Coordinates of C-alpha atoms in Angstrom, one line a residue:
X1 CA -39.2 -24.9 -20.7
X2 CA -39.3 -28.3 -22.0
X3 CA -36.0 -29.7 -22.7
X4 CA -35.5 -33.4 -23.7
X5 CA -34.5 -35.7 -26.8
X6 CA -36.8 -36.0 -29.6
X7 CA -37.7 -38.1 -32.4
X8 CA -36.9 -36.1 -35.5
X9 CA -40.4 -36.9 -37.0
X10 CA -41.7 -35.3 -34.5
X11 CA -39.4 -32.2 -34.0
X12 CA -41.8 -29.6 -36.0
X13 CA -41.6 -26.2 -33.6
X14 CA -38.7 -27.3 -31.6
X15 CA -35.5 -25.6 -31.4
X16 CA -32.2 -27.5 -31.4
X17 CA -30.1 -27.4 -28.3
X18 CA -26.8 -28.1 -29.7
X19 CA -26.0 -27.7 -33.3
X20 CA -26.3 -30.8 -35.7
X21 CA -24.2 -31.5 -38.8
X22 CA -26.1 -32.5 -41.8
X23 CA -24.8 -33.7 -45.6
X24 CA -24.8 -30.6 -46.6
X25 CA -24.8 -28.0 -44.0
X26 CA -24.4 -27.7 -40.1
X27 CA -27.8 -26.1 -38.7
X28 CA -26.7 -24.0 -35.9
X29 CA -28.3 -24.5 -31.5
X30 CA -31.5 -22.4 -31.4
X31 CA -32.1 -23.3 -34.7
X32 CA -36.4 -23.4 -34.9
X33 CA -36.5 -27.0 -37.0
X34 CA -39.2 -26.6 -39.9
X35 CA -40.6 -30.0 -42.1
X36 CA -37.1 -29.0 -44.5
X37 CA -35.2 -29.2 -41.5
X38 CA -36.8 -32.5 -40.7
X39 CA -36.4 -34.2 -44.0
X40 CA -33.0 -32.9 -44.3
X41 CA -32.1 -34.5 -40.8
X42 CA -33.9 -37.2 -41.5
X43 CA -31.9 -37.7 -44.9
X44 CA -29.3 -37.1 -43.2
X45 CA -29.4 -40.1 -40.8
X46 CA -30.2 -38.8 -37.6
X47 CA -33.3 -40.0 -35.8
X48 CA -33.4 -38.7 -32.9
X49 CA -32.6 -34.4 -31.7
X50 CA -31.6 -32.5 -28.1
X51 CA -34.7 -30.1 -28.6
X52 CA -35.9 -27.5 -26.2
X53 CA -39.4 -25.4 -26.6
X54 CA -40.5 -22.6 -24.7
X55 CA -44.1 -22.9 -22.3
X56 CA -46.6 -20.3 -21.6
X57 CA -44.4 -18.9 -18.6
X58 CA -41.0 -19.0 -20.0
X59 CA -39.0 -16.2 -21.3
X60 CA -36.6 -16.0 -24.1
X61 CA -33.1 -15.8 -23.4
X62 CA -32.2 -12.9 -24.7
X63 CA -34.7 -10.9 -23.5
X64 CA -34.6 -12.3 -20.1
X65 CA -30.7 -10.9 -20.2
X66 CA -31.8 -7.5 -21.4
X67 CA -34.2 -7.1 -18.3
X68 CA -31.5 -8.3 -16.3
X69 CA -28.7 -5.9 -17.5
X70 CA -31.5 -3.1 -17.6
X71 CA -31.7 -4.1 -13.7
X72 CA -28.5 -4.2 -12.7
X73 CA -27.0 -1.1 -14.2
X74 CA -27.3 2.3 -12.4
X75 CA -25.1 5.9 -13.7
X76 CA -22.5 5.6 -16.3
X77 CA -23.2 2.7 -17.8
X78 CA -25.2 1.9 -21.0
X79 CA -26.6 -1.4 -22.1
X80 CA -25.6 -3.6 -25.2
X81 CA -27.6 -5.6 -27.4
X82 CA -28.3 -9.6 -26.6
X83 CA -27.9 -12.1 -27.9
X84 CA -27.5 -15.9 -26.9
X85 CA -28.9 -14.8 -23.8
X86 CA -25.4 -13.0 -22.9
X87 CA -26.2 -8.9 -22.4
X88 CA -23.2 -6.7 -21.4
X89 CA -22.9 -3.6 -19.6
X90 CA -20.2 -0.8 -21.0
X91 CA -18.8 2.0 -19.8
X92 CA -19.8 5.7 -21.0
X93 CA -17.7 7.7 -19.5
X94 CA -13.9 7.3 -17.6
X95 CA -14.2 6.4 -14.0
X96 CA -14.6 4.1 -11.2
X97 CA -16.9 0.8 -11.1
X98 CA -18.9 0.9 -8.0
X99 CA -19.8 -3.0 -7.6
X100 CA -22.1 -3.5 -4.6
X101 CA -23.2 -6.5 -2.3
X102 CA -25.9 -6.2 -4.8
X103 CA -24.1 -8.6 -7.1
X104 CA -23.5 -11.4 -4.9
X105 CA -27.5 -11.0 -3.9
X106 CA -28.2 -11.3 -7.4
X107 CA -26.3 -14.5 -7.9
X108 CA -27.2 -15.7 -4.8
X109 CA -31.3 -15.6 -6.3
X110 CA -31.1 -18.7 -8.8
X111 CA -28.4 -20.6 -10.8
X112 CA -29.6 -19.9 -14.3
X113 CA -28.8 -15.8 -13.6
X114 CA -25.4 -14.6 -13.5
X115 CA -23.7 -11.4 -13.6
X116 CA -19.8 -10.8 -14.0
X117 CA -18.2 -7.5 -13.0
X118 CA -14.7 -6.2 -13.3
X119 CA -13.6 -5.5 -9.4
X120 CA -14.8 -3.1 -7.7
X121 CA -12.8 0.4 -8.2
X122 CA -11.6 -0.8 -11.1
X123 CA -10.2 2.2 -13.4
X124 CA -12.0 1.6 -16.9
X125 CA -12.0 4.2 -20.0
X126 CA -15.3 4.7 -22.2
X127 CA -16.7 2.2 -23.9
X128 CA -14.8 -0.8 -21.7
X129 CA -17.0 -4.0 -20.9
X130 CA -17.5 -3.3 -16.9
X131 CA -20.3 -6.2 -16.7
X132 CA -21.9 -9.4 -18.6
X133 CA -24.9 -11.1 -17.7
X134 CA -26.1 -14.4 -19.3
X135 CA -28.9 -16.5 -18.6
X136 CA -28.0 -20.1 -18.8
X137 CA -31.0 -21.7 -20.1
X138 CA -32.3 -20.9 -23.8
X139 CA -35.7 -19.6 -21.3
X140 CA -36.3 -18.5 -17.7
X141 CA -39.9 -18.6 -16.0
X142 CA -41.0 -14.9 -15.3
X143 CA -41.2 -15.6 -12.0
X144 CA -38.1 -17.0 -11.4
X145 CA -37.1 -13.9 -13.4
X146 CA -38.6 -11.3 -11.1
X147 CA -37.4 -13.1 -8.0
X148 CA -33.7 -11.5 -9.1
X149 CA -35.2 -8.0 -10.1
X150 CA -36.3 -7.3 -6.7
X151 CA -33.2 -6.2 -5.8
X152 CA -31.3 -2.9 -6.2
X153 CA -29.5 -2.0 -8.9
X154 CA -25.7 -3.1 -8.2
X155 CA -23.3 -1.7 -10.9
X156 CA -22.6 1.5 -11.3
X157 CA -19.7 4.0 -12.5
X158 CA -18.3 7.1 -10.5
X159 CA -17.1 9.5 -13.2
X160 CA -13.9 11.3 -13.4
X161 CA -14.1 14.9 -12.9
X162 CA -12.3 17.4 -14.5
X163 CA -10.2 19.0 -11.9
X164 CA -6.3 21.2 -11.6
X165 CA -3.2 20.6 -9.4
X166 CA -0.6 22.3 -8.3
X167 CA 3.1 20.5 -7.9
X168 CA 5.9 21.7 -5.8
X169 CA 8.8 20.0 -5.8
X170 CA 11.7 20.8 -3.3
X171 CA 15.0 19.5 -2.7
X172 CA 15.1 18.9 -6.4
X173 CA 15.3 19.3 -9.8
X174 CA 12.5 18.1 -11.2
X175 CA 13.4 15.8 -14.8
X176 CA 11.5 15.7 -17.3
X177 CA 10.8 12.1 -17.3
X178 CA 8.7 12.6 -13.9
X179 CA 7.3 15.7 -15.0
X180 CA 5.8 13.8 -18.0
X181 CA 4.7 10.8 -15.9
X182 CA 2.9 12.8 -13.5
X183 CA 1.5 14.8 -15.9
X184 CA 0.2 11.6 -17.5
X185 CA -1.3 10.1 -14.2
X186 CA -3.1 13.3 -14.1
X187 CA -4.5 13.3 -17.2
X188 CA -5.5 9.7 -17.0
X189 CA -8.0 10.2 -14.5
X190 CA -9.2 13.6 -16.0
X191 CA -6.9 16.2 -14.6
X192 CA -4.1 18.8 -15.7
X193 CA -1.3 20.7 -13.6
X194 CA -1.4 24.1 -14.4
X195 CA 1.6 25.2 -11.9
X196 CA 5.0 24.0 -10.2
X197 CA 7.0 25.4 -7.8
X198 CA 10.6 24.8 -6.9
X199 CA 12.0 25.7 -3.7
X200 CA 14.6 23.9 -0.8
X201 CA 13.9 20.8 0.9
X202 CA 13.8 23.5 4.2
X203 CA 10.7 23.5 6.2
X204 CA 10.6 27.3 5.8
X205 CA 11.2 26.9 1.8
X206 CA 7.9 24.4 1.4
X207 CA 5.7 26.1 4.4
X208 CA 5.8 29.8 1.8
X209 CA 5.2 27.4 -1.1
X210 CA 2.0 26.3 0.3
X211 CA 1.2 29.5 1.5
X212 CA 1.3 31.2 -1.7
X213 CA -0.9 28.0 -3.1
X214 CA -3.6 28.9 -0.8
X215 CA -5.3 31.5 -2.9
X216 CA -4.5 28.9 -5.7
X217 CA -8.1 27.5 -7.8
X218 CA -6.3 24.2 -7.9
X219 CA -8.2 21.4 -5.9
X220 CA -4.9 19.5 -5.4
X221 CA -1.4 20.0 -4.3
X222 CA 1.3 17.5 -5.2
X223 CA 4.6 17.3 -3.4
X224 CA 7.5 15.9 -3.9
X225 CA 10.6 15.8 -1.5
X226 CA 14.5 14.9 -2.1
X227 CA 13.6 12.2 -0.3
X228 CA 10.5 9.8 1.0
X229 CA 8.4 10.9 3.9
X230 CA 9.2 9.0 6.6
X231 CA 7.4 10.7 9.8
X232 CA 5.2 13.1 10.7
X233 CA 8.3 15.7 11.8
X234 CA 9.3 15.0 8.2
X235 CA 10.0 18.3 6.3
X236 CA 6.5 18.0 4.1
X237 CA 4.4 16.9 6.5
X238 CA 6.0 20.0 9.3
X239 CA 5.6 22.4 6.1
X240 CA 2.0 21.5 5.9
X241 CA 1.2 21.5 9.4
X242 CA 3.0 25.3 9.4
X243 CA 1.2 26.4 6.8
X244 CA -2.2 25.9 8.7
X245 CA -3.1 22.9 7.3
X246 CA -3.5 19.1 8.7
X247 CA -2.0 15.7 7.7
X248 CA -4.8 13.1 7.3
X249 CA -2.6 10.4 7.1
X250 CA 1.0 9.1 6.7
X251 CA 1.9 6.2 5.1
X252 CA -0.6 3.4 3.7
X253 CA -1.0 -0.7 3.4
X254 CA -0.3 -0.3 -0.7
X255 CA 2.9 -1.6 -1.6
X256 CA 4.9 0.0 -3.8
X257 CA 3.2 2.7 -2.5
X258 CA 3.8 2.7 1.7
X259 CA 5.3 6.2 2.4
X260 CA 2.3 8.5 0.7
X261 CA 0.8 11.0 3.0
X262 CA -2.9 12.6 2.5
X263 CA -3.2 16.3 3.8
X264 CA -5.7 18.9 3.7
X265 CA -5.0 22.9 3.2
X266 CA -7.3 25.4 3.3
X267 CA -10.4 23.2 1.3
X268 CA -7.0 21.5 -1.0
X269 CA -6.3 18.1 -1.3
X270 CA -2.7 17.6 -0.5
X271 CA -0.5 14.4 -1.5
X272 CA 3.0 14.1 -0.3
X273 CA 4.2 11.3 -3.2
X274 CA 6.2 8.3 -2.7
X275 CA 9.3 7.7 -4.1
X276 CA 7.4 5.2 -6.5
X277 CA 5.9 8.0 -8.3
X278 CA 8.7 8.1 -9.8
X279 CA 7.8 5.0 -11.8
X280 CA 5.2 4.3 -14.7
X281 CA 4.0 1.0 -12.6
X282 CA 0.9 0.8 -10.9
X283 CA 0.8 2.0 -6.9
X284 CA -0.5 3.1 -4.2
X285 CA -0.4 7.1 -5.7
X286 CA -2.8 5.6 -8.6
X287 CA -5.4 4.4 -6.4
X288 CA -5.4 7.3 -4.4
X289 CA -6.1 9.7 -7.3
X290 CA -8.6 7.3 -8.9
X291 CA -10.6 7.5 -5.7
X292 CA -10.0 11.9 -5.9
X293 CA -10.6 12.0 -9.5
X294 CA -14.1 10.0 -8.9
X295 CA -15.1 12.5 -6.2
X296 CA -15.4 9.1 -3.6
X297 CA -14.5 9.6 -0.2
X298 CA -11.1 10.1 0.7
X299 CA -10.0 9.5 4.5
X300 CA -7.9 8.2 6.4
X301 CA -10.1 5.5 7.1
X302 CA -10.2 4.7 3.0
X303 CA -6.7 4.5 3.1
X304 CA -6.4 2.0 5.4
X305 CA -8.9 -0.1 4.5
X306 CA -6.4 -0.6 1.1
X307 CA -4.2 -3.4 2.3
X308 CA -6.2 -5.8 1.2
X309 CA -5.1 -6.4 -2.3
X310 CA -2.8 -3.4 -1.7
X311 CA 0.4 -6.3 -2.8
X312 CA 0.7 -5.0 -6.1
X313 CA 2.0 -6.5 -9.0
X314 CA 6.4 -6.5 -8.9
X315 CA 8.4 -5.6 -12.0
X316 CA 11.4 -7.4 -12.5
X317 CA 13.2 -3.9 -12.3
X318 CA 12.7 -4.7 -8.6
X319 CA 12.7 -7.7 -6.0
X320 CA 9.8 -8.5 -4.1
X321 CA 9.5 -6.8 -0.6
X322 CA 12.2 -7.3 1.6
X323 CA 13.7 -10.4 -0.1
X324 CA 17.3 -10.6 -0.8
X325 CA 19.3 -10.3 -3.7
X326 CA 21.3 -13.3 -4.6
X327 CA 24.4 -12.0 -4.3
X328 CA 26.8 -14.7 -5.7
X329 CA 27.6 -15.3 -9.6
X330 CA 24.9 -18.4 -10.9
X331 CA 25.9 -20.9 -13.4
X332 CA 23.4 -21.8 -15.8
X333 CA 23.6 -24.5 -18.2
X334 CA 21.6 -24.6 -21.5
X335 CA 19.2 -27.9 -22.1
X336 CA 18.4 -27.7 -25.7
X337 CA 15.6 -29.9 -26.7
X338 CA 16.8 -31.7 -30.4
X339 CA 15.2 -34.9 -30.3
X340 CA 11.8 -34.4 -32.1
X341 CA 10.8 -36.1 -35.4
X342 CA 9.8 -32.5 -37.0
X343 CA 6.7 -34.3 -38.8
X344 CA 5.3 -31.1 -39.7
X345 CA 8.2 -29.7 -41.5
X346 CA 7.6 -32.6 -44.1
X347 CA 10.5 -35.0 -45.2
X348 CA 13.3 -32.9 -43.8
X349 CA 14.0 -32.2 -40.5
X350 CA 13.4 -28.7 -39.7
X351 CA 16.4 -28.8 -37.3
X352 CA 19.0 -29.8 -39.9
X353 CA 17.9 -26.6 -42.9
X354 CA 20.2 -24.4 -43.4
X355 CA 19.5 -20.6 -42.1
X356 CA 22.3 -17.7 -42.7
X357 CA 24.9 -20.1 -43.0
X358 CA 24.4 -23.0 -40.6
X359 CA 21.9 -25.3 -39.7
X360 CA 18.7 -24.1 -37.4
X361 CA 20.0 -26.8 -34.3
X362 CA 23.8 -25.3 -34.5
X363 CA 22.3 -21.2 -35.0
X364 CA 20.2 -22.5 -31.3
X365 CA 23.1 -23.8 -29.6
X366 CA 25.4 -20.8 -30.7
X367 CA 23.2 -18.4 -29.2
X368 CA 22.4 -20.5 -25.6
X369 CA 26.2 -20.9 -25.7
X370 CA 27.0 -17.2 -25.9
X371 CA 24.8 -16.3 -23.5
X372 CA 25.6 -19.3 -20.4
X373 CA 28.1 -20.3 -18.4
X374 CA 28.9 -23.8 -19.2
X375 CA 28.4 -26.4 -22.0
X376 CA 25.4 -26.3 -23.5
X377 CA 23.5 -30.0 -23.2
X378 CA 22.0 -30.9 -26.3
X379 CA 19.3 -34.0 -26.1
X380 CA 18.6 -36.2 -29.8
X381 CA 16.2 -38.9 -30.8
X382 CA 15.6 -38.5 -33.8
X383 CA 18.4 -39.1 -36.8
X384 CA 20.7 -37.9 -34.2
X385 CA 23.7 -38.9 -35.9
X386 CA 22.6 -36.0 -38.0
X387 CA 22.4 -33.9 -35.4
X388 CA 25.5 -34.7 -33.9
X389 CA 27.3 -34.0 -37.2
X390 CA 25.8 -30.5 -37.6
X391 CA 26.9 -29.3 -34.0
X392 CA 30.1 -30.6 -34.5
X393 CA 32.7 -27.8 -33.8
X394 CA 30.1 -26.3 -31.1
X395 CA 30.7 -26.2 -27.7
X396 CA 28.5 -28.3 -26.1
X397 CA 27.4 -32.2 -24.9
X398 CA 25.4 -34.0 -26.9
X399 CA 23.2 -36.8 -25.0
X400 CA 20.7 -39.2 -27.0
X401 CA 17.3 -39.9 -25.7
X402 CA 16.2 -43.2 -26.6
X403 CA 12.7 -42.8 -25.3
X404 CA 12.2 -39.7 -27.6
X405 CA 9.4 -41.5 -29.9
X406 CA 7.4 -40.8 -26.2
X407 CA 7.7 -37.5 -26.6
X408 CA 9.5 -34.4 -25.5
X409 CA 9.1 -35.3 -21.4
X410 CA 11.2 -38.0 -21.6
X411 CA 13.9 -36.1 -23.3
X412 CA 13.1 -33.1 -20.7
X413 CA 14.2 -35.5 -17.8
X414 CA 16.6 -37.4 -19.0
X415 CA 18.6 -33.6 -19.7
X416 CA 17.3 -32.6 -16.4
X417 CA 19.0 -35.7 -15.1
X418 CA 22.4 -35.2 -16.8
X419 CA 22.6 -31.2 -16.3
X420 CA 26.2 -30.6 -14.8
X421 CA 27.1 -30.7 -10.8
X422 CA 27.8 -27.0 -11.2
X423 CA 25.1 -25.7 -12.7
X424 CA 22.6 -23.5 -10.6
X425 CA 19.9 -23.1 -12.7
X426 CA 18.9 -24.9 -16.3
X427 CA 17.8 -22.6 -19.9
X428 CA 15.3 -25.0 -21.6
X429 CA 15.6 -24.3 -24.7
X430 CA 14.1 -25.8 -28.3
X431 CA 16.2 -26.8 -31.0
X432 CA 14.2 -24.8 -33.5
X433 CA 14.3 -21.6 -32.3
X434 CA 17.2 -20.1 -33.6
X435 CA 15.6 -16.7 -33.8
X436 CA 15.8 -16.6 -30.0
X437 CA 17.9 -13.5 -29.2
X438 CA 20.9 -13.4 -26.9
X439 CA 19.6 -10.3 -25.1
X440 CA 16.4 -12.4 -23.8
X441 CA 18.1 -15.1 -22.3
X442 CA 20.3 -12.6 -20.6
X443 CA 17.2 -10.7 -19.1
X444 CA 15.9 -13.9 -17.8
X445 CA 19.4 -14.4 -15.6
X446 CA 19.6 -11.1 -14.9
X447 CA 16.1 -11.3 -13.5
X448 CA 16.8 -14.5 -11.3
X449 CA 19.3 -12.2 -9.5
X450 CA 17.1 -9.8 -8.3
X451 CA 14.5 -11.9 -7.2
X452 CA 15.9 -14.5 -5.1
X453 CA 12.8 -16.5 -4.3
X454 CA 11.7 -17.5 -7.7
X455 CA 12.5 -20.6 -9.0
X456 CA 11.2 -20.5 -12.4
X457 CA 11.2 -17.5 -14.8
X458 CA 9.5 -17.7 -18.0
X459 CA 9.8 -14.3 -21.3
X460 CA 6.7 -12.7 -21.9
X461 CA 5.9 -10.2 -24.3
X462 CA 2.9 -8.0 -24.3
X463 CA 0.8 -10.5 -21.5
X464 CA 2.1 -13.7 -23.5
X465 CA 4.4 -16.0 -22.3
X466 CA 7.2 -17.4 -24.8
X467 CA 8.9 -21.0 -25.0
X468 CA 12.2 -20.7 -22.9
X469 CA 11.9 -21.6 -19.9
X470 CA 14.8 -20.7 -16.9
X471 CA 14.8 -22.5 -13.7
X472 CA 16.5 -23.6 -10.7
X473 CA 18.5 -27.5 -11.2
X474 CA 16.7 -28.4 -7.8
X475 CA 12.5 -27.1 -9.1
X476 CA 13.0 -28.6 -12.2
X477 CA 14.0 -31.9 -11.1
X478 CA 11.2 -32.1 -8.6

């Protein structure tokens, strides 16, 4: 492929490689320049164009990245449609992506090829992107082209299979909240319990449950105890054993997830459950039935091999592994941010409208005040006499920044610098955000508490982060 700047009088037959703005129109990269084109350019000012043209050996993009994609994919998956030499691979069915060494060799074969998977095991739906593969040139060469379609194909999809469990919980009564969630982590991976049994947390009680489950169709047994497994001699695990069946393995390097134990009973899967089951979060239990569900191997060995990665993702509901709780009361200071010259709310600063009764600055302070322990710090720049006179009456300190016009860093530090001696931890706060709710800023201290090691703790919603910002007086200085 020839790729190189040329004259626009002599651009005929070549293709633009980045788009170019004309009087009257924008003509778009890949755009084939005819003698309108050229007079139109040419019209237009420009003399000279980033132009690329395709040779005897070269293929185009996108059909370079269909051959590719056609390559790569193995069961399950279905093709899409290039275009800018980008082809993606989708899901057909629910299951398991099955992403082999084959990728890296594949990448490994020359720069302009690349393929991007989802992780390997990853749990996707139908339909879901599992791979994209884009050529990065607007042409290959064939043979550089069948260089990377030597190897095998590398992408694949295990599918879910429809299978039926049994659950017997002891010890217990089961609520309806776990009922529903397990019933739900079934169902997600293509399953259904048909059955429960309730009996004592005895070793007696659960060995005669099992026993009657033997004759049972269902390809899985769930248990559930009053309490976690913690050894082998532990009441499931003995009740299995006595029931003619084997444990395959107790306990696993998946956290929340550690105390799960994998059995076998007559031909039956059997799971002993952690107590994290218990909880809509992703763990170990999830990984174990996607793996099932997927008909893949399930051992001992697999099991073990899950550590890596096996750290899952902590809810603030929790604190991280073994870390302590703080245990002492915090006192947190709100640093409200009032100091901007609101240039986008036209003539009047946004802070200083009025909004159910009081001005936007005084309804943010109120709130930040409710919520924290001591005075609220508010930093001004701009008409701050202003904004002094509508917080009058509030509780809080009111600094000015004389370095606002450089922008809000400079009002950041010099409140950082002036936060109280007895404040633990700083709410950064913006003056125009009135619509900020008590409850959030609560969560955030509430949070800090639990998880002791964090220094900084931002709201999200839904994946996206919001604009307060709650952090230790030490990591914010620093």
């Amino acid at each position: 492929m020839k790729f190189e700047d040329v004259p626009v009088s002599d651009a005929e037959g070549w293709a633009l490689a980045h788009s170019v703005s004309t009087s009257s129109r924008r003509l778009a990269k890949g755009t084939v320049l005819n003698k309108s084109h050229i007079e139109e350019l040419a019209a237009t000012g420009v003399a000279v164009i980033h132009g690329f043209r395709l040779e005897e050996d070269d293929i185009d993009e996108d059909e370079a990245a269909l051959r590719a994609a056609n390559h790569l994919a193995g069961s399950g998956l279905r093709t899409g449609k290039p275009t800018r030499g980008r082809c993606n691979l989708y899901a057909e069915v629910d299951g398991l992506v099955l992403a082999s060494d084959g990728v890296d060799a594949f990448n490994a074969v020359d720069e302009a090829l690349t393929v991007a998977t989802l992780g390997n095991l990853a749990h996707v739906r139908a339909g879901q992107l599992v791979a994209t593969i884009k050529v990065i040139p607007y042409a290959l060469n064939a043979g550089r082209l069948q260089a990377a379609l030597v190897s095998p194909k590398a992408i694949s999809l295990a599918p879910f299979r429809s299978f039926t469990a049994s659950f017997i919980v002891s010890g217990i009564e089961l609520s309806a909240k776990t009922r529903e969630l397990t019933e739900h982590r079934i169902e997600m991976v293509g399953g259904r319990i048909t059955d429960y049994a309730q009996c004592p947390h005895t070793i007696c009680a659960v060995t005669e449950a099992l026993e009657t489950l033997k004759a049972s169709e269902n390809d899985l047994i769930l248990m559930l105890g009053v309490s976690a497994i913690s050894d082998r001699r532990d009441v499931l695990p003995a009740a299995l054993v006595a029931a003619g069946g084997e444990v395959t393995q107790l306990g696993m390097p998946v956290d929340p997830g550690n105390l799960l134990m994998l059995g076998k009973l007559g031909g039956k899967t059997v799971l002993g459950l952690p107590g994290c089951a218990r909880s809509p979060a992703l763990n170990g239990l999830d990984w174990v039935l996607e793996r099932y569900a997927a008909n893949l191997p399930l051992t001992a060995a697999h099991i073990r091999a899950m550590g890596n990665g096996g750290l899952l993702k902590e809810t603030s509901l929790r604190p991280e592994p073994r870390a302590p709780r703080r245990e002492t009361g915090l006192n947190v200071q709100a640093l409200i941010l009032a100091a901007g010259k609101s240039s986008r709310a036209g003539d009047h600063n946004k802070l200083l409208r009025t909004l159910n009764g009081k001005t936007v600055v005084a309804g943010t302070v109120a709130t930040a005040s409710r919520a924290t322990d001591l005075r609220a710090l508010v930093i001004t720049g701009h008409e701050s006499e202003n904004v002094e006179k509508a917080l009058s009456g509030y509780s809080c300190e009111v600094l000015w920044n004389e370095d606002y016009a450089n922008g809000m860093g400079s009002s950041l530090s010099r409140g950082i610098q002036s936060l109280s001696d007895d404040a633990d931890f700083a709410l950064i706060c913006l003056g125009d955000m009135p619509f900020v709710r008590e409850e959030t800023i609560t969560s955030l201290m509430q949070t800090s508490k639990k998880i002791s090691e964090a220094r900084i703790f931002i709201p999200t919603f839904n994946g996206k982060r919001g604009h307060r910002c709650f952090g230790t007086k030490a990591c914010l200085a620093s």
